[in-house]
Short mmCIF file of C-alpha atoms in Angstrom, two decimals:
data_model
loop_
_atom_site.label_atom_id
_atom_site.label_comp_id
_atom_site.label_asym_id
_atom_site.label_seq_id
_atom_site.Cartn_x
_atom_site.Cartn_y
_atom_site.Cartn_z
CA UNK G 1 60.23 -3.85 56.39
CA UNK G 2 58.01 -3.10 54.08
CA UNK G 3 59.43 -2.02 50.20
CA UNK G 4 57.30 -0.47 47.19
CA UNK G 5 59.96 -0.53 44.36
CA UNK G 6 58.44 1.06 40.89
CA UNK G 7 60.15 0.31 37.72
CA UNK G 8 59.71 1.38 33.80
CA UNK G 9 59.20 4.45 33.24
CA UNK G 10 60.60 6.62 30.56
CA UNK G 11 59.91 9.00 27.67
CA UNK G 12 57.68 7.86 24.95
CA UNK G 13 56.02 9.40 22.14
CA UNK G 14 52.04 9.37 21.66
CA UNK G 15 50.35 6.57 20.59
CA UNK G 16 53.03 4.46 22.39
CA UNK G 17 53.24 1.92 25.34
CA UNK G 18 55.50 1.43 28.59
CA UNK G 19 55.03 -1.50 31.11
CA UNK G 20 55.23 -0.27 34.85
CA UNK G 21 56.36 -2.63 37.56
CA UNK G 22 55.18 -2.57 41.11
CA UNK G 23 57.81 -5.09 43.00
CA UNK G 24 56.76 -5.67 46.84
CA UNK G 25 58.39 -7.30 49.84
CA UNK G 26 57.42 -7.28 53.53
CA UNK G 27 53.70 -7.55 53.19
CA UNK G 28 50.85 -10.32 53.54
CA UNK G 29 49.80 -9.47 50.04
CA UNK G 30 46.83 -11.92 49.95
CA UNK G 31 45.02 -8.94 52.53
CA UNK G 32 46.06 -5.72 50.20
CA UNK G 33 45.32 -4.57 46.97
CA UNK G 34 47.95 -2.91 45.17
CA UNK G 35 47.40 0.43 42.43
CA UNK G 36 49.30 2.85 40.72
CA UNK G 37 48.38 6.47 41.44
CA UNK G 38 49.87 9.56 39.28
CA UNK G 39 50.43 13.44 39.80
CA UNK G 40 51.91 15.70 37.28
CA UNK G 41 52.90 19.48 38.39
CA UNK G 42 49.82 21.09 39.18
CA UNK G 43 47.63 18.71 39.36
CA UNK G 44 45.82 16.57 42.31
CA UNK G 45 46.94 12.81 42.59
CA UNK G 46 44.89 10.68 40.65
CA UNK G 47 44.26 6.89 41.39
CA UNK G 48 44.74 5.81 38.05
CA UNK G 49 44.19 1.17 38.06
CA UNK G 50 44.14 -0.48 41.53
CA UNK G 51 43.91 -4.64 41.77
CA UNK G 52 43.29 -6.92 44.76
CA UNK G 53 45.69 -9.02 44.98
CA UNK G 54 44.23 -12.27 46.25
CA UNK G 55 40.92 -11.82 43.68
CA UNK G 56 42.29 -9.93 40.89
CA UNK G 57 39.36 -7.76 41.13
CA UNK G 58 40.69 -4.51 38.98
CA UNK G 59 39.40 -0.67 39.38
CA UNK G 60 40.16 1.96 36.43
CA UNK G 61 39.83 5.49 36.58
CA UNK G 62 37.37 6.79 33.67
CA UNK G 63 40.98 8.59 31.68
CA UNK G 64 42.39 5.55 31.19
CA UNK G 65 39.90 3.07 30.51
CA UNK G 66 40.35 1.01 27.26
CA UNK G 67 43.95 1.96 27.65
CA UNK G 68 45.75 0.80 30.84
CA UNK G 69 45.79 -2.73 32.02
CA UNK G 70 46.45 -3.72 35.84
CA UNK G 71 47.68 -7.00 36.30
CA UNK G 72 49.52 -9.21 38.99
CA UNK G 73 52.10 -12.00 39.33
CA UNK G 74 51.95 -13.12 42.93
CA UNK G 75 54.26 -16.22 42.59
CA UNK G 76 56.68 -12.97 41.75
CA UNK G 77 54.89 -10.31 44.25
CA UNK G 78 54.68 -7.77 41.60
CA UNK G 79 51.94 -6.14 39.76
CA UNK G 80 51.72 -4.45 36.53
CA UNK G 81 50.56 -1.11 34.84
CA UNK G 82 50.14 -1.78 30.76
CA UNK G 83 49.71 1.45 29.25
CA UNK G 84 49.16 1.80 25.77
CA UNK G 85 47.98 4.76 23.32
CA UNK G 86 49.35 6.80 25.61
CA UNK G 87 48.64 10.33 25.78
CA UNK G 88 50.51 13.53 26.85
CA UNK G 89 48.15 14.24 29.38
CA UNK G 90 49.47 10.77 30.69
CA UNK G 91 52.40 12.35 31.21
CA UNK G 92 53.20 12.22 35.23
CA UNK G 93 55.11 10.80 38.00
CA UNK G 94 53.52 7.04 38.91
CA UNK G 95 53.27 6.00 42.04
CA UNK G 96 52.50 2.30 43.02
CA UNK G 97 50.72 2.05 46.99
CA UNK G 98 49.34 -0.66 49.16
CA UNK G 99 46.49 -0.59 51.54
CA UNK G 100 44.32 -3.63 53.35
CA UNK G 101 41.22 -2.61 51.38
CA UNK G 102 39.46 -3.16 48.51
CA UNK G 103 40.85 -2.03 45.02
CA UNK G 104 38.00 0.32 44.25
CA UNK G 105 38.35 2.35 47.19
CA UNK G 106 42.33 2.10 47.59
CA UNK G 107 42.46 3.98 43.80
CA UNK G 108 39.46 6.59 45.52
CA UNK G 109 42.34 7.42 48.27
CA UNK G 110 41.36 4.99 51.44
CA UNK G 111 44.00 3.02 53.42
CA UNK G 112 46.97 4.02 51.03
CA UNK G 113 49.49 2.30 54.00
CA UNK G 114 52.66 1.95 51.83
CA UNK G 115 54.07 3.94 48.72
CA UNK G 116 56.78 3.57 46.87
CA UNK G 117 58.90 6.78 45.52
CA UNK G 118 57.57 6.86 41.95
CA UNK G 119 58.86 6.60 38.27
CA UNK G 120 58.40 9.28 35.81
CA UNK G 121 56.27 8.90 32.90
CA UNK G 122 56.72 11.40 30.10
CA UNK G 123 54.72 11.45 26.89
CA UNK G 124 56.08 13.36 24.60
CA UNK G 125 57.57 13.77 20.45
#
């Protein structure tokens, strides 16, 4: 059985950081790449940092370039969103996914197999 299972999100203020967590279980990981994806009320998903897990090859979307930084632990089958100077347009519920393709186009919306259920992100004083 496959299992997504995001962690560490919160309510911070702008200008601050959180560390996401991306724990998975029941996949080959060495053949995915792994990213974190976003959607606040509104607005259209967003594939925000996506990483391939066997290269470490790393994709960021344009908004959070300089910011964010994707990273993995595969002894530990997790992977990590940094996000610092974050903004309240950051605000948004994060969603980590899976898919047997590379990172760029798993963030542009191909092969998303496996999700997990999100963790809300809310930047805000």
């Amino acid at each position: 059985q496959v299992r997504l299972v995001e962690s560490g999100g919160g309510v911070v203020q702008p200008g601050g950081s959180l560390r996401l967590s991306c724990a998975a279980s029941g996949l080959a990981l060495d053949y995915y790449a792994i990213g974190w994806f976003r959607q606040a009320p509104g607005k259209e998903r967003e594939g925000v940092s996506c990483i391939s897990v066997s290269s470490g090859s790393t994709y960021y979307a344009d908004s959070v370039k300089g910011r964010f930084t994707i990273s993995r632990d595969n002894a530990k089958n997790t992977v990590y969103l940094q996000m610092n100077s974050l903004k309240p347009e950051d605000t948004a519920v994060y969603y980590c996914a899976a898919g047997p393709v590379p990172q760029n186009r798993l963030c542009m919306g191909y092969g998303l197999d496996y999700w997990g259920k999100g963790t809300l992100v809310t930047v805000s004083s």
